[in-house]
């Protein structure tokens, strides 16, 4: 009797994870002390043998659990609790039907479960049921149980059932991909953050509608439950049709997409920029400009401002009818208070901004939406903006922290508003934590905004697709119970969304469970889920290198200037070209660039091999790998040109010089091939040119993407450099 009791305890402890392994010996000592009386001493040899057997069982069981959960099955996001149980599990082929309790609707299912009959057939099945007992309190929580009879998913709501089925889909996928049995288990799961959103910014481009539908499926797979869509002129406004781009999405198309998303537990809400970032409107409505020379800001003192904005809001709300938020923008204002209409009010610039905010917030509330507002302008008014962005120590922050101006102005802050606290790098710094405390103390609602792409490159996000920043801010949001978390993906540089997806998936992972995995573990899980790679194979290591290559690409061909997509361009100076009469001088002048180009050439080849292997072994999502491949070729282009020029400049004789010159010409010609290949791949999902009749914003941060209606702006240095080289060769 005691032996069976001991074994039962050990099995239970063993299947609770590796952290419990060392508890076994102590547990045995405790049991021997309190359950084995002195009379048992005559059986000491037997008992010791039993102990050794049980310890062995502990480690065997725990090792089985680790192999089954941590290596073979990489669930993303990581569930809150996985309890592996003794007994036989199931293979992905074992499920024969889907059945639901009489009061339960079957949610949208994944590819592997949607094909199953909806009836109680003979064999193992998937059973779905709603219950308020023995399930997490969260409306998105669920309990998933696997045994030799099939799978049961229990939840409070249909959303919980949906997420339980998403988890099951991943288990079945791994079972199929690796021919493994899904262990008998019980998963208890719920999100740490209720509102987990990504930002879709289409100010400079549009993707094909079918791509947006696939995007919804992909977000739902990773338990992202919201999109905040920055529309600008990409919605076909009916009340103000002049604002819409010629290729804008119709309200009916958007409504259909929103219905599709709602069925998959994804809520779509509009972001219609107001007060600032208004070029898409004010390029048509000059009369409403605060500064006649700029299309950046509305005049908040002109009643017609609100007439236009409210019309656009109404169209956006009608196009996206199922969301609870209206994001009104309101950030990065530079010139409020300079117009005669504003001067006549006698109000300060800050007061005018907050009057605008009060008006648009009231509109949102009147139309059943919760307003969201970027919060930087009040912080700039109070003089703590730069401090909040800094990584100063607690001691340094204490010396200068001062919220007196904010405290005095608190009456101007609408209480119904959600203040979106955006910080795109480390959000866990002391100053930023203090700012969140201030919001909490004042009873204001706050949502966090991190970044999967900060808009600083047209091709690649950086730093592990910024996933460490996503993780840090998500943890902060969960710890402080903020309103939610948003992963922004700015279109300033208009990167292909496939290059941003690892950041979006990080939002799914860490928005649901911010503390379960570190960044390296997340990257391995991402590789398995997205492509079917075994984590130990490290097939996506090339992606880290690809994100590093962009740094050299950005400024490789110039000696001065800036082409930062987010913060605009400046005049630039291209590299000089070799002087035929002074061999070697050019290479000496640019020796640092040449040295780095040689490093980047090696990096390029390493990435090529990595992508080639990944494409050969991937079980899915090969299109993403194609995007990476073409991005790699582009980022290597300046490297090829610099090294070809170096070969010419250091040639030992006329024959070598002539051969090198032919290589330079070949590299110049290759640009057209490279560009054609890249744009052919990109255009499978996105439109590469603005339509006829499109009017670019005048001064949208002087964005690169506003400079041409085709993709020439992507090659802002490369195109003039090629012209220069070809003229030099003549």
XYZ file of C-alpha atoms in Angstrom:
730
model
C 0.000 0.000 0.000
C 2.799 2.414 0.948
C 4.765 1.459 -2.152
C 1.843 2.324 -4.428
C 1.364 5.577 -2.546
C 5.034 6.491 -2.957
C 5.090 5.685 -6.654
C 1.948 7.753 -7.212
C 3.521 10.763 -5.525
C 6.748 10.382 -7.443
C 4.994 10.124 -10.784
C 2.995 13.243 -9.991
C 6.072 15.228 -8.924
C 8.109 13.969 -11.862
C 5.606 15.128 -14.438
C 5.461 18.614 -13.067
C 8.758 19.535 -14.697
C 12.478 19.439 -14.329
C 12.518 21.928 -11.481
C 11.020 19.282 -9.226
C 13.663 16.628 -9.824
C 15.629 17.336 -6.683
C 12.488 17.264 -4.586
C 12.363 13.484 -4.913
C 15.068 12.503 -2.395
C 13.775 14.992 0.166
C 10.256 13.710 -0.350
C 11.467 10.159 0.227
C 13.246 11.185 3.424
C 10.076 12.908 4.645
C 7.899 9.868 3.895
C 10.356 7.421 5.451
C 10.531 9.526 8.583
C 6.786 9.939 9.077
C 5.299 6.873 7.434
C 7.822 4.145 8.239
C 7.797 3.295 11.888
C 10.703 1.698 13.749
C 9.252 -1.697 13.094
C 10.092 -1.147 9.441
C 13.809 -1.058 10.237
C 13.965 -4.815 9.925
C 13.084 -4.196 6.213
C 15.705 -1.490 5.671
C 17.384 -3.244 2.768
C 14.081 -3.649 0.989
C 13.114 -0.056 1.624
C 16.415 1.247 0.318
C 15.931 -0.767 -2.858
C 12.460 0.722 -3.213
C 13.910 4.207 -2.723
C 16.492 3.728 -5.414
C 13.836 2.367 -7.755
C 11.554 5.310 -7.087
C 14.374 7.846 -7.602
C 15.137 6.170 -10.914
C 11.446 6.348 -11.819
C 11.458 10.029 -10.883
C 14.298 10.864 -13.223
C 12.952 8.626 -15.993
C 9.497 10.177 -15.745
C 10.846 13.689 -15.542
C 13.102 13.065 -18.523
C 10.146 11.715 -20.478
C 8.168 14.822 -19.676
C 11.000 17.090 -20.752
C 11.507 15.230 -24.009
C 7.822 15.271 -24.787
C 7.208 18.934 -23.947
C 10.391 20.934 -24.170
C 11.936 19.457 -27.305
C 9.381 17.710 -29.437
C 6.387 19.977 -28.840
C 7.060 23.700 -29.009
C 3.755 25.386 -28.288
C 3.667 29.062 -29.133
C 2.664 30.932 -27.105
C 3.849 28.802 -24.253
C 0.870 27.687 -22.126
C 0.677 28.711 -18.505
C 0.624 25.123 -17.248
C 1.299 21.762 -18.871
C 0.864 18.671 -16.720
C 2.016 15.449 -18.323
C 0.218 12.371 -17.062
C 1.066 8.690 -17.127
C -0.640 6.693 -19.807
C -0.910 6.502 -23.555
C -1.573 9.577 -25.648
C -2.620 9.931 -29.292
C -1.135 10.329 -32.744
C -2.296 13.087 -35.059
C -4.135 10.501 -37.163
C -6.128 9.129 -34.218
C -8.815 11.835 -34.050
C -11.821 10.794 -36.130
C -14.506 13.383 -35.344
C -15.409 16.632 -33.607
C -18.258 16.716 -31.131
C -19.644 19.538 -29.012
C -21.991 19.732 -26.063
C -25.557 20.642 -26.961
C -25.155 24.292 -25.951
C -21.734 24.729 -27.571
C -20.888 26.041 -31.020
C -17.860 24.596 -32.750
C -15.352 27.452 -33.284
C -13.304 28.012 -36.410
C -10.875 25.114 -36.512
C -7.411 24.704 -37.966
C -6.401 22.734 -41.046
C -5.909 19.433 -39.230
C -9.175 19.471 -37.277
C -11.464 21.245 -39.719
C -11.521 18.167 -41.985
C -12.956 15.962 -39.228
C -16.667 15.040 -39.347
C -18.950 16.919 -36.939
C -20.531 13.833 -35.379
C -19.920 11.182 -32.804
C -18.189 8.572 -34.898
C -16.544 5.500 -33.524
C -13.046 6.046 -32.247
C -11.188 8.919 -30.647
C -12.585 12.386 -31.036
C -12.264 16.057 -30.140
C -14.946 17.024 -27.616
C -15.742 20.690 -26.931
C -17.720 21.994 -23.980
C -18.495 25.234 -22.179
C -18.309 25.260 -18.412
C -17.732 27.698 -15.566
C -16.266 25.022 -13.348
C -12.613 23.973 -13.185
C -11.514 26.391 -15.905
C -9.503 29.626 -15.722
C -11.374 32.836 -14.911
C -10.190 34.492 -18.106
C -12.767 34.515 -20.941
C -9.931 33.372 -23.224
C -8.745 30.628 -20.886
C -9.225 26.932 -21.505
C -8.375 23.461 -20.286
C -7.159 20.946 -22.855
C -6.959 17.280 -21.878
C -5.394 14.532 -23.962
C -5.809 10.854 -23.139
C -6.147 7.572 -24.977
C -9.815 8.334 -25.663
C -9.157 11.598 -27.513
C -9.080 15.300 -26.644
C -11.405 17.448 -24.541
C -11.329 21.257 -24.585
C -13.268 23.060 -21.874
C -13.673 26.825 -21.548
C -15.993 29.528 -20.256
C -16.505 31.101 -23.668
C -16.234 30.352 -27.349
C -13.030 32.407 -27.417
C -11.492 30.005 -24.918
C -12.582 27.023 -27.006
C -11.066 28.669 -30.064
C -7.693 29.103 -28.364
C -7.767 25.595 -26.977
C -8.277 24.324 -30.512
C -5.386 26.496 -31.735
C -3.132 24.814 -29.181
C -4.388 21.398 -30.247
C -3.643 22.284 -33.868
C -0.002 22.889 -32.943
C 0.200 19.592 -31.051
C -1.232 17.735 -34.039
C 1.140 19.574 -36.350
C 4.171 18.470 -34.326
C 2.875 14.928 -34.121
C 2.553 14.881 -37.909
C 5.835 16.661 -38.662
C 7.951 14.495 -36.382
C 5.861 11.290 -36.252
C 5.490 11.523 -32.479
C 2.757 10.598 -30.034
C 1.113 13.501 -28.243
C 1.581 12.629 -24.566
C -1.321 12.258 -22.220
C -1.532 15.677 -20.648
C -3.605 18.445 -19.161
C -3.004 22.024 -20.298
C -4.468 24.865 -18.252
C -4.000 28.110 -20.098
C -4.990 31.774 -20.130
C -3.437 35.070 -21.233
C -1.457 37.338 -18.939
C -2.693 40.344 -20.967
C -6.283 40.591 -22.166
C -5.734 42.908 -25.165
C -2.843 41.770 -27.377
C -2.665 43.809 -30.556
C -0.432 44.405 -33.519
C -0.289 47.588 -35.532
C -0.923 47.541 -39.264
C 0.325 50.705 -40.924
C -0.498 51.129 -44.603
C 0.339 54.788 -45.109
C 2.816 54.084 -47.936
C 1.595 50.830 -49.434
C -1.215 48.332 -49.732
C -1.043 44.565 -49.696
C -3.414 42.330 -51.617
C -6.651 41.568 -49.757
C -5.961 37.848 -49.713
C -2.764 38.598 -47.793
C -4.747 40.368 -45.073
C -6.984 37.317 -44.744
C -3.955 35.072 -44.336
C -2.601 37.560 -41.834
C -5.726 37.135 -39.691
C -5.297 33.352 -39.689
C -1.676 33.689 -38.703
C -2.336 36.140 -35.868
C -5.098 33.930 -34.507
C -2.759 30.944 -34.586
C -0.463 32.774 -32.146
C -3.301 34.117 -29.998
C -2.980 37.759 -31.006
C -6.513 39.072 -30.593
C -6.480 42.582 -32.065
C -5.251 44.795 -34.883
C -5.051 48.571 -34.728
C -5.060 49.571 -38.384
C -3.559 52.926 -39.301
C -5.614 53.753 -42.359
C -4.554 57.207 -43.518
C -5.781 57.444 -47.129
C -6.079 53.687 -47.725
C -9.807 53.527 -46.853
C -12.314 54.657 -49.464
C -14.003 57.322 -47.344
C -17.538 58.007 -48.521
C -18.181 61.215 -46.586
C -14.861 62.737 -47.676
C -14.022 60.873 -50.874
C -11.275 63.331 -51.790
C -9.131 61.954 -48.935
C -9.064 58.370 -50.224
C -6.240 57.129 -52.446
C -7.310 55.832 -55.873
C -6.593 52.234 -54.803
C -8.126 52.483 -51.325
C -9.969 49.572 -49.710
C -13.743 49.957 -49.812
C -15.795 50.001 -46.643
C -17.525 46.806 -47.780
C -14.213 45.014 -48.288
C -13.055 46.109 -44.869
C -16.320 45.019 -43.235
C -15.961 41.554 -44.752
C -12.396 41.278 -43.461
C -13.508 42.407 -40.003
C -16.222 39.731 -39.932
C -13.641 37.130 -40.887
C -11.368 38.386 -38.116
C -14.150 38.430 -35.522
C -14.873 34.757 -36.218
C -11.239 34.083 -35.336
C -11.272 36.194 -32.178
C -9.339 39.068 -33.753
C -10.761 42.554 -33.219
C -9.888 45.241 -35.789
C -10.006 48.898 -34.747
C -9.138 52.012 -36.748
C -6.374 54.524 -36.186
C -7.268 57.763 -37.952
C -4.491 60.274 -37.377
C -5.641 63.603 -36.062
C -4.146 66.946 -35.125
C -0.700 65.886 -36.412
C 0.425 63.350 -39.000
C -2.424 64.769 -41.087
C -0.760 65.055 -44.484
C -3.108 62.514 -46.028
C -5.977 64.940 -45.241
C -4.378 68.363 -45.397
C -2.876 67.845 -48.840
C -6.544 68.271 -49.861
C -7.702 70.757 -47.195
C -5.238 73.627 -47.113
C -7.755 75.835 -45.321
C -7.449 73.739 -42.160
C -3.670 73.918 -41.811
C -2.150 75.405 -38.701
C 0.930 76.255 -40.762
C 0.130 77.223 -44.380
C 3.489 75.809 -45.508
C 2.963 72.426 -43.923
C 0.416 69.643 -44.271
C 1.366 68.241 -40.869
C -1.089 69.775 -38.348
C -4.736 70.736 -38.221
C -5.802 73.979 -36.669
C -7.635 72.852 -33.493
C -9.476 76.175 -33.224
C -11.325 75.915 -36.536
C -14.713 74.157 -36.212
C -14.270 72.752 -39.723
C -11.370 70.648 -38.419
C -13.791 68.593 -36.401
C -16.302 68.365 -39.228
C -13.680 66.723 -41.428
C -12.194 64.535 -38.718
C -15.549 63.311 -37.466
C -16.620 62.378 -40.982
C -13.481 60.301 -41.368
C -14.001 58.719 -37.947
C -17.567 57.755 -38.856
C -16.481 56.096 -42.084
C -13.736 54.213 -40.270
C -16.104 53.021 -37.536
C -18.595 51.823 -40.134
C -15.817 49.995 -41.988
C -14.605 48.360 -38.766
C -17.821 47.777 -36.835
C -16.750 45.194 -34.256
C -13.947 46.923 -32.381
C -14.174 48.679 -29.040
C -11.492 51.339 -29.665
C -10.985 54.395 -31.835
C -7.349 55.479 -31.957
C -7.247 59.232 -32.633
C -3.476 59.658 -32.998
C -2.401 63.034 -31.602
C 1.372 62.612 -31.464
C 4.409 64.589 -32.586
C 2.826 68.034 -32.811
C 5.268 70.806 -33.652
C 3.459 74.024 -34.510
C 0.129 74.400 -32.667
C -0.675 77.950 -31.567
C 0.966 79.850 -34.420
C -2.155 80.392 -36.540
C -4.272 83.517 -36.025
C -7.297 81.365 -35.227
C -5.402 79.779 -32.352
C -3.774 83.002 -31.189
C -7.213 84.586 -30.867
C -8.187 82.040 -28.193
C -5.470 83.128 -25.791
C -4.715 79.455 -25.070
C -1.285 77.870 -24.860
C -0.231 75.237 -27.375
C -0.663 72.523 -24.756
C -4.138 73.738 -23.791
C -5.150 73.756 -27.464
C -3.941 70.203 -27.899
C -5.892 69.021 -24.880
C -9.033 70.851 -26.041
C -8.720 68.934 -29.305
C -8.261 65.699 -27.357
C -11.352 66.368 -25.249
C -13.448 66.966 -28.357
C -12.364 63.833 -30.223
C -12.623 61.694 -27.083
C -16.194 62.861 -26.602
C -16.949 61.892 -30.196
C -15.572 58.390 -29.585
C -17.605 57.925 -26.424
C -20.765 59.201 -28.109
C -20.284 56.528 -30.775
C -19.649 53.660 -28.398
C -15.865 53.549 -28.683
C -13.057 53.972 -26.183
C -10.576 56.599 -27.427
C -6.842 55.881 -27.563
C -4.297 58.700 -27.728
C -0.499 58.679 -28.226
C 0.775 60.281 -25.041
C 4.033 62.019 -26.015
C 2.773 65.612 -26.243
C 1.778 65.998 -22.561
C 5.138 64.529 -21.584
C 6.982 66.994 -23.817
C 4.950 69.838 -22.299
C 5.970 68.657 -18.826
C 9.654 68.384 -19.766
C 10.006 64.681 -18.954
C 9.812 63.195 -22.448
C 13.562 62.788 -22.923
C 13.906 61.470 -19.399
C 11.198 58.873 -19.960
C 13.078 57.657 -23.043
C 16.415 57.484 -21.235
C 18.132 54.558 -19.544
C 19.261 56.631 -16.562
C 19.685 54.840 -13.245
C 17.191 55.148 -10.432
C 19.567 57.432 -8.568
C 19.905 59.739 -11.579
C 16.162 59.769 -12.196
C 15.304 60.646 -8.598
C 17.428 63.805 -8.802
C 15.548 65.282 -11.769
C 12.105 63.651 -11.746
C 9.411 66.339 -11.645
C 5.766 65.943 -12.624
C 4.550 69.293 -11.263
C 3.387 70.509 -14.680
C 1.489 67.280 -15.307
C -0.049 67.404 -11.836
C -1.233 70.964 -12.382
C -2.741 70.088 -15.768
C -4.439 66.852 -14.709
C -7.873 68.413 -15.121
C -7.230 68.641 -18.871
C -6.740 64.870 -19.223
C -9.969 63.135 -20.356
C -10.595 60.249 -17.987
C -12.385 58.170 -20.621
C -9.240 58.112 -22.769
C -6.637 55.347 -22.919
C -3.172 56.911 -22.970
C -0.925 54.843 -25.188
C 2.487 54.888 -23.583
C 4.860 54.201 -26.453
C 8.484 53.233 -26.019
C 10.138 51.212 -28.743
C 13.232 50.058 -26.932
C 13.716 48.997 -23.300
C 10.504 49.879 -21.453
C 11.687 48.572 -18.073
C 13.960 51.515 -17.243
C 13.525 53.359 -13.929
C 12.188 56.585 -15.472
C 9.621 54.719 -17.528
C 8.440 52.743 -14.526
C 7.993 55.997 -12.624
C 5.899 57.378 -15.455
C 3.594 54.373 -15.344
C 3.257 54.879 -11.591
C 2.216 58.487 -12.210
C -0.528 57.374 -14.589
C -1.719 54.804 -12.051
C -1.722 57.297 -9.180
C -3.827 59.723 -11.260
C -6.366 57.057 -12.170
C -5.675 57.260 -15.897
C -5.973 54.266 -18.199
C -2.765 53.241 -19.972
C -1.897 50.864 -22.793
C 1.669 49.957 -23.753
C 3.060 50.278 -27.268
C 6.249 48.469 -28.202
C 7.585 47.908 -31.734
C 8.026 44.919 -34.016
C 9.365 47.384 -36.580
C 10.338 50.953 -35.770
C 10.443 52.149 -39.358
C 14.188 52.799 -39.466
C 14.957 50.507 -42.394
C 12.997 49.730 -45.563
C 14.050 46.114 -45.468
C 14.737 44.581 -42.062
C 13.891 45.228 -38.425
C 16.846 44.784 -36.112
C 17.838 43.160 -32.791
C 16.031 39.819 -33.099
C 13.109 41.599 -34.721
C 13.019 43.689 -31.546
C 11.590 40.715 -29.666
C 13.476 41.506 -26.458
C 11.724 44.881 -26.342
C 8.369 43.197 -26.967
C 9.036 40.791 -24.115
C 10.124 43.486 -21.672
C 7.166 45.762 -22.287
C 4.712 42.848 -22.237
C 6.024 41.804 -18.827
C 5.616 45.377 -17.616
C 2.043 45.526 -18.912
C 1.175 42.224 -17.239
C 2.789 43.208 -13.920
C 0.977 46.552 -13.840
C -2.323 45.314 -15.285
C -2.397 47.952 -18.011
C -5.153 48.041 -20.617
C -3.181 46.029 -23.152
C -0.116 45.888 -25.359
C 0.422 46.937 -28.986
C 3.334 45.912 -31.205
C 3.707 48.713 -33.734
C 4.990 48.096 -37.264
C 5.584 51.486 -38.810
C 5.423 51.830 -42.582
C 7.939 54.688 -42.631
C 10.372 52.450 -44.477
C 7.596 50.251 -45.854
C 9.292 46.900 -45.120
C 7.683 43.737 -46.395
C 5.484 42.440 -43.600
C 7.116 39.014 -43.835
C 10.271 40.593 -42.411
C 8.249 41.892 -39.449
C 6.429 38.678 -38.636
C 8.901 37.355 -36.093
C 8.163 40.507 -34.076
C 4.400 40.010 -34.469
C 4.729 36.407 -33.310
C 6.826 37.608 -30.372
C 3.853 39.754 -29.413
C 1.704 36.624 -29.493
C 4.195 34.743 -27.346
C 4.943 37.385 -24.729
C 1.550 39.055 -24.700
C 0.095 35.702 -23.654
C 2.905 34.527 -21.378
C 5.707 37.086 -20.941
C 7.927 35.085 -18.581
C 7.859 31.543 -19.988
C 10.702 31.714 -22.520
C 13.839 33.725 -22.983
C 14.585 35.242 -26.406
C 16.770 32.401 -27.668
C 14.148 29.806 -26.704
C 11.481 31.900 -28.410
C 13.503 32.075 -31.632
C 13.814 28.284 -31.693
C 10.105 27.838 -31.047
C 9.380 30.355 -33.788
C 11.526 28.355 -36.218
C 9.613 25.184 -35.440
C 6.156 26.672 -35.571
C 6.629 28.775 -38.682
C 8.740 26.411 -40.758
C 8.637 22.957 -39.171
C 12.320 22.945 -38.184
C 13.480 21.007 -35.168
C 14.676 23.540 -32.589
C 18.051 21.868 -32.173
C 18.819 22.307 -35.900
C 18.964 26.116 -35.555
C 17.900 26.601 -39.177
C 16.962 30.269 -38.708
C 20.342 31.411 -37.391
C 20.837 33.227 -40.695
C 18.069 35.672 -39.767
C 20.174 37.236 -37.017
C 22.942 37.789 -39.551
C 20.503 39.260 -42.058
C 19.380 41.800 -39.478
C 23.030 42.792 -38.922
C 23.766 43.213 -42.642
C 21.350 46.119 -42.933
C 23.646 48.357 -40.879
C 26.363 48.426 -43.552
C 23.871 48.584 -46.385
C 22.280 51.767 -45.061
C 25.345 53.964 -45.618
C 27.779 51.869 -47.610
C 27.829 54.006 -50.777
C 27.947 57.468 -49.199
C 30.367 59.499 -47.143
C 27.744 61.867 -45.785
C 23.995 62.150 -45.626
C 21.058 60.241 -44.256
C 18.315 58.155 -45.787
C 16.596 57.056 -42.602
C 13.056 56.201 -43.688
C 11.581 57.258 -40.352
C 13.326 60.588 -39.865
C 13.832 61.731 -43.376
C 16.575 62.363 -45.821
C 19.338 64.879 -46.082
C 21.653 65.865 -48.868
C 24.205 63.115 -49.362
C 27.643 62.678 -50.863
C 28.368 59.535 -52.848
C 31.738 57.825 -52.632
C 34.393 59.007 -55.035
C 35.541 56.600 -57.732
C 39.064 55.342 -58.437
C 41.450 57.629 -60.279
C 42.980 55.692 -63.172
C 46.159 57.694 -62.806
C 46.558 56.981 -59.078
C 46.137 53.231 -58.547
C 45.679 52.247 -54.931
C 44.781 55.739 -53.703
C 41.049 55.030 -53.718
C 41.496 51.826 -51.748
C 43.573 53.649 -49.163
C 40.949 56.377 -48.852
C 38.144 53.884 -48.288
C 40.090 51.156 -46.532
C 37.625 50.983 -43.639
C 34.645 50.552 -45.984
C 36.539 47.929 -47.962
C 37.465 46.010 -44.799
C 33.851 46.015 -43.665
C 32.676 45.045 -47.155
C 34.905 41.961 -46.995
C 33.309 41.035 -43.673
C 29.858 41.600 -45.143
C 30.710 39.440 -48.171
C 31.429 36.576 -45.796
C 28.215 37.295 -43.923
C 26.308 37.245 -47.216
C 27.626 33.800 -48.146
C 26.793 32.504 -44.690
C 23.238 33.811 -45.061
C 22.955 32.327 -48.569
C 23.870 28.885 -47.261
C 21.491 29.252 -44.326
C 18.562 30.250 -46.537
C 19.366 27.513 -49.054
C 19.276 24.866 -46.326
C 16.130 26.334 -44.811
C 14.325 26.369 -48.168
C 15.249 22.714 -48.725
C 14.037 21.580 -45.306
C 11.104 23.885 -44.537
C 7.721 22.210 -44.255
C 5.812 25.480 -44.713
C 6.141 29.253 -45.225
C 8.719 29.082 -47.997
C 7.470 32.431 -49.243
C 8.912 34.133 -46.173
C 12.269 32.550 -46.934
C 12.069 33.876 -50.503
C 11.547 37.384 -49.127
C 14.615 36.939 -46.916
C 16.607 35.660 -49.890
C 15.845 38.691 -52.030
C 16.443 41.051 -49.131
C 19.858 39.462 -48.645
C 20.727 39.966 -52.301
C 19.784 43.635 -52.104
C 21.708 44.303 -48.912
C 24.767 42.687 -50.486
C 24.642 44.857 -53.589
C 26.779 47.751 -52.240
C 29.253 45.150 -50.975
C 29.680 43.718 -54.486
C 30.137 47.152 -55.994
C 32.722 48.302 -53.436
C 34.772 45.106 -53.771
C 34.646 45.284 -57.584
C 35.942 48.869 -57.478
C 38.640 47.816 -55.027
C 39.732 45.032 -57.385
C 40.045 47.558 -60.203
C 41.956 50.046 -58.067
C 44.489 47.453 -56.890
C 44.916 45.592 -60.188
C 48.566 44.670 -60.859
C 48.579 45.195 -64.599
C 46.485 46.338 -67.559
C 45.000 42.890 -68.146
C 43.888 42.577 -64.545
C 42.570 46.129 -64.646
C 40.531 45.392 -67.766
C 39.101 42.242 -66.208
C 38.218 44.160 -63.053
C 36.501 46.865 -65.107
C 34.355 44.207 -66.764
C 33.439 42.982 -63.287
C 32.386 46.493 -62.289
C 30.170 46.684 -65.382
C 28.732 43.259 -64.535
C 27.876 44.409 -61.006
C 26.127 47.491 -62.389
C 24.079 45.340 -64.758
C 23.277 42.923 -61.943
C 21.382 45.687 -60.148
C 18.527 45.485 -62.657
C 18.360 41.695 -62.264
C 18.471 41.899 -58.500
C 15.798 44.589 -58.405
C 13.540 42.664 -60.785
C 13.831 39.468 -58.726
C 13.158 41.267 -55.460
C 10.123 43.117 -56.742
C 8.751 39.988 -58.391
C 8.786 38.196 -55.027
C 7.481 41.182 -53.079
C 4.653 41.770 -55.536
C 3.155 38.355 -54.826
C 1.573 39.964 -51.773
C 1.885 43.738 -52.169
C 1.360 46.419 -54.762
C 4.720 47.880 -55.689
C 3.556 51.193 -57.165
C 1.106 53.878 -56.230
C -1.779 54.168 -58.696
C -2.172 56.902 -61.271
C -3.487 60.054 -59.645
C -1.995 59.375 -56.208
C -0.766 62.513 -54.406
C 2.081 62.079 -51.927
C 2.099 63.873 -48.598
C 4.285 66.955 -48.669
C 6.297 66.629 -45.486
C 5.479 63.368 -43.799
C 8.736 63.438 -41.798
C 10.272 63.750 -45.255
C 9.797 60.001 -45.567
C 11.672 58.258 -48.333
C 8.480 56.513 -49.401
C 6.846 59.842 -50.223
C 9.485 60.761 -52.788
C 8.394 58.494 -55.647
C 5.228 56.671 -56.665
C 7.234 53.616 -57.616
C 9.924 51.818 -55.622
C 12.864 53.983 -56.762
C 13.060 55.440 -53.262
C 14.173 52.049 -51.934
C 17.389 52.474 -53.893
C 17.979 56.078 -52.943
C 21.789 55.754 -53.024
C 22.136 52.790 -55.341
C 20.502 54.286 -58.448
C 22.595 57.527 -58.520
C 25.741 55.532 -57.664
C 25.231 53.254 -60.642
C 24.744 56.281 -62.899
C 27.963 57.735 -61.520
C 29.912 54.503 -62.054
C 28.651 54.066 -65.611
C 29.643 57.642 -66.482
C 33.081 57.008 -64.950
C 33.596 53.862 -67.044
C 33.094 55.711 -70.355
